[in-house]
Short mmCIF file of C-alpha atoms in Angstrom, two decimals:
data_model
loop_
_atom_site.label_atom_id
_atom_site.label_comp_id
_atom_site.label_asym_id
_atom_site.label_seq_id
_atom_site.Cartn_x
_atom_site.Cartn_y
_atom_site.Cartn_z
CA UNK A 12 111.73 88.44 80.15
CA UNK A 13 112.94 91.63 82.32
CA UNK A 14 114.09 94.09 79.19
CA UNK A 15 110.92 93.02 77.23
CA UNK A 16 109.13 96.41 76.47
CA UNK A 17 105.77 97.46 77.74
CA UNK A 18 103.96 100.56 75.97
CA UNK A 19 102.54 102.39 77.32
CA UNK A 20 101.09 105.99 76.87
CA UNK A 21 103.33 108.22 76.69
CA UNK A 22 105.94 105.96 76.29
CA UNK A 23 107.62 103.09 77.10
CA UNK A 24 109.12 100.67 79.93
CA UNK A 25 111.62 97.59 80.24
CA UNK A 26 109.86 95.33 83.00
CA UNK A 27 112.86 96.10 84.93
CA UNK A 28 112.19 99.34 85.07
CA UNK A 29 108.14 98.97 85.69
CA UNK A 30 108.72 96.84 88.78
CA UNK A 31 112.16 99.44 90.09
CA UNK A 32 109.51 102.21 90.12
CA UNK A 33 107.21 100.28 91.58
CA UNK A 34 109.92 98.86 94.68
CA UNK A 35 111.02 102.24 94.64
CA UNK A 36 107.63 104.98 95.67
CA UNK A 37 106.76 104.69 98.61
CA UNK A 38 103.59 104.80 97.89
CA UNK A 39 101.63 101.27 98.06
CA UNK A 40 99.48 100.25 95.13
CA UNK A 41 96.67 97.40 94.69
CA UNK A 42 94.80 97.08 91.78
CA UNK A 43 91.50 95.64 91.61
CA UNK A 44 89.78 94.69 88.66
CA UNK A 45 86.20 95.76 87.20
CA UNK A 46 84.35 92.25 89.58
CA UNK A 47 85.75 92.93 93.01
CA UNK A 48 88.85 91.24 92.61
CA UNK A 49 93.00 92.02 93.52
CA UNK A 50 95.10 91.44 90.71
CA UNK A 51 98.00 93.44 91.29
CA UNK A 52 99.42 94.60 94.87
CA UNK A 53 103.19 96.45 94.33
CA UNK A 54 106.06 94.48 96.26
CA UNK A 55 108.21 97.16 98.26
CA UNK A 56 109.48 97.67 100.92
CA UNK A 57 107.19 100.79 101.87
CA UNK A 58 104.48 98.78 102.56
CA UNK A 59 101.74 99.76 105.48
CA UNK A 60 99.25 97.01 104.75
CA UNK A 61 101.45 93.56 103.63
CA UNK A 62 100.10 91.44 100.20
CA UNK A 63 101.11 88.22 99.50
CA UNK A 64 101.17 86.48 96.59
CA UNK A 65 98.15 84.49 98.82
CA UNK A 66 96.10 88.19 97.92
CA UNK A 67 96.02 87.83 94.55
CA UNK A 68 92.67 86.30 93.12
CA UNK A 69 90.88 87.51 96.70
CA UNK A 70 87.92 89.08 96.94
CA UNK A 71 89.11 92.77 97.87
CA UNK A 72 86.85 92.39 101.01
CA UNK A 73 88.62 89.57 101.43
CA UNK A 74 91.64 91.57 102.51
CA UNK A 75 90.32 94.33 103.60
CA UNK A 76 89.91 94.80 107.93
CA UNK A 77 85.93 93.61 108.74
CA UNK A 78 85.26 97.24 110.26
CA UNK A 79 86.46 98.78 106.81
CA UNK A 80 84.10 96.52 104.42
CA UNK A 81 80.84 97.90 104.24
CA UNK A 82 83.11 101.19 103.17
CA UNK A 83 85.12 99.70 100.66
CA UNK A 84 81.93 97.91 99.36
CA UNK A 85 79.95 101.33 99.07
CA UNK A 86 82.73 102.75 97.34
CA UNK A 87 83.49 100.64 94.85
CA UNK A 88 79.11 100.19 94.22
CA UNK A 89 79.06 103.44 93.35
CA UNK A 90 82.41 103.42 91.22
CA UNK A 91 80.41 100.46 89.28
CA UNK A 92 77.29 102.89 88.54
CA UNK A 93 79.82 105.83 87.44
CA UNK A 94 78.72 107.61 90.70
CA UNK A 95 82.31 107.83 91.43
CA UNK A 96 85.67 108.79 89.96
CA UNK A 97 87.32 109.12 93.63
CA UNK A 98 87.18 109.02 96.64
CA UNK A 99 90.52 109.85 99.90
CA UNK A 100 90.74 109.36 103.39
CA UNK A 101 93.35 110.30 105.63
CA UNK A 102 92.81 107.91 108.25
CA UNK A 103 95.26 107.22 111.39
CA UNK A 104 97.74 103.90 111.35
CA UNK A 105 100.26 102.98 114.10
CA UNK A 106 100.04 107.20 115.30
CA UNK A 107 100.59 108.17 112.02
CA UNK A 108 98.61 110.08 109.27
CA UNK A 109 98.04 107.34 105.98
CA UNK A 110 96.05 109.06 102.80
CA UNK A 111 94.28 106.11 101.44
CA UNK A 112 92.71 106.89 97.50
CA UNK A 113 91.10 104.50 94.93
CA UNK A 114 90.61 105.91 91.65
CA UNK A 115 88.07 104.30 89.73
CA UNK A 116 89.74 103.40 86.44
CA UNK A 117 88.08 103.20 82.78
CA UNK A 118 88.59 101.94 79.15
CA UNK A 119 88.36 104.76 76.36
CA UNK A 120 84.78 103.57 75.19
CA UNK A 121 83.95 104.98 79.55
CA UNK A 122 83.37 100.84 80.79
CA UNK A 123 84.08 100.50 84.21
CA UNK A 124 87.29 98.14 84.42
CA UNK A 125 88.32 98.17 87.92
CA UNK A 126 89.90 100.44 90.72
CA UNK A 127 93.45 101.51 91.37
CA UNK A 128 93.84 101.87 95.58
CA UNK A 129 96.68 104.06 96.62
CA UNK A 130 97.81 104.11 100.51
CA UNK A 131 100.66 107.28 101.45
CA UNK A 132 102.59 107.42 105.11
CA UNK A 133 101.67 111.12 104.31
CA UNK A 134 103.37 112.54 107.77
CA UNK A 135 106.35 114.08 105.85
CA UNK A 136 104.20 116.26 104.77
CA UNK A 137 103.83 119.16 105.50
CA UNK A 138 102.91 122.64 104.49
CA UNK A 139 103.69 124.62 107.17
CA UNK A 140 106.87 124.84 107.57
CA UNK A 141 107.25 123.36 103.69
CA UNK A 142 109.68 125.58 102.71
CA UNK A 143 112.56 125.06 105.18
CA UNK A 144 111.44 121.02 104.75
CA UNK A 145 111.85 120.86 101.36
CA UNK A 146 115.73 122.87 101.27
CA UNK A 147 116.83 120.44 103.91
CA UNK A 148 115.53 117.87 101.38
CA UNK A 149 117.89 119.36 98.83
CA UNK A 150 121.29 119.50 100.96
CA UNK A 151 120.76 116.70 102.81
CA UNK A 152 120.96 113.20 101.76
CA UNK A 153 117.96 111.13 102.42
CA UNK A 154 117.49 107.56 102.52
#
């Protein structure tokens, strides 16, 4: 099964390769379907907001903290209505800046099919001094 090939726009990947991508990159992804149900979450060690198999099949509001539920509900409604394609915001979580972005997804006919929520710790991203930072990343090994 892990060597099964998935054909995608732009090429194809085996399930092993696809899983390795989502286990390696330091972003977390959650797919929420057109009924606002969590259908998939990337399972990697980088997750800030843990998801379990028990979270799959739940309404998205059930996996978000109470203080953010009304805003999540509002954004999703705007996506359903076609009034919003993207929302990207920075929050502070454990004293780190975290980017959370919601991307509206549509089929080839423009029908809303859900959204993907992407969460990333952006504390390592910097504009000031970026040149030196980039040189250090190339010259020195980091895990």
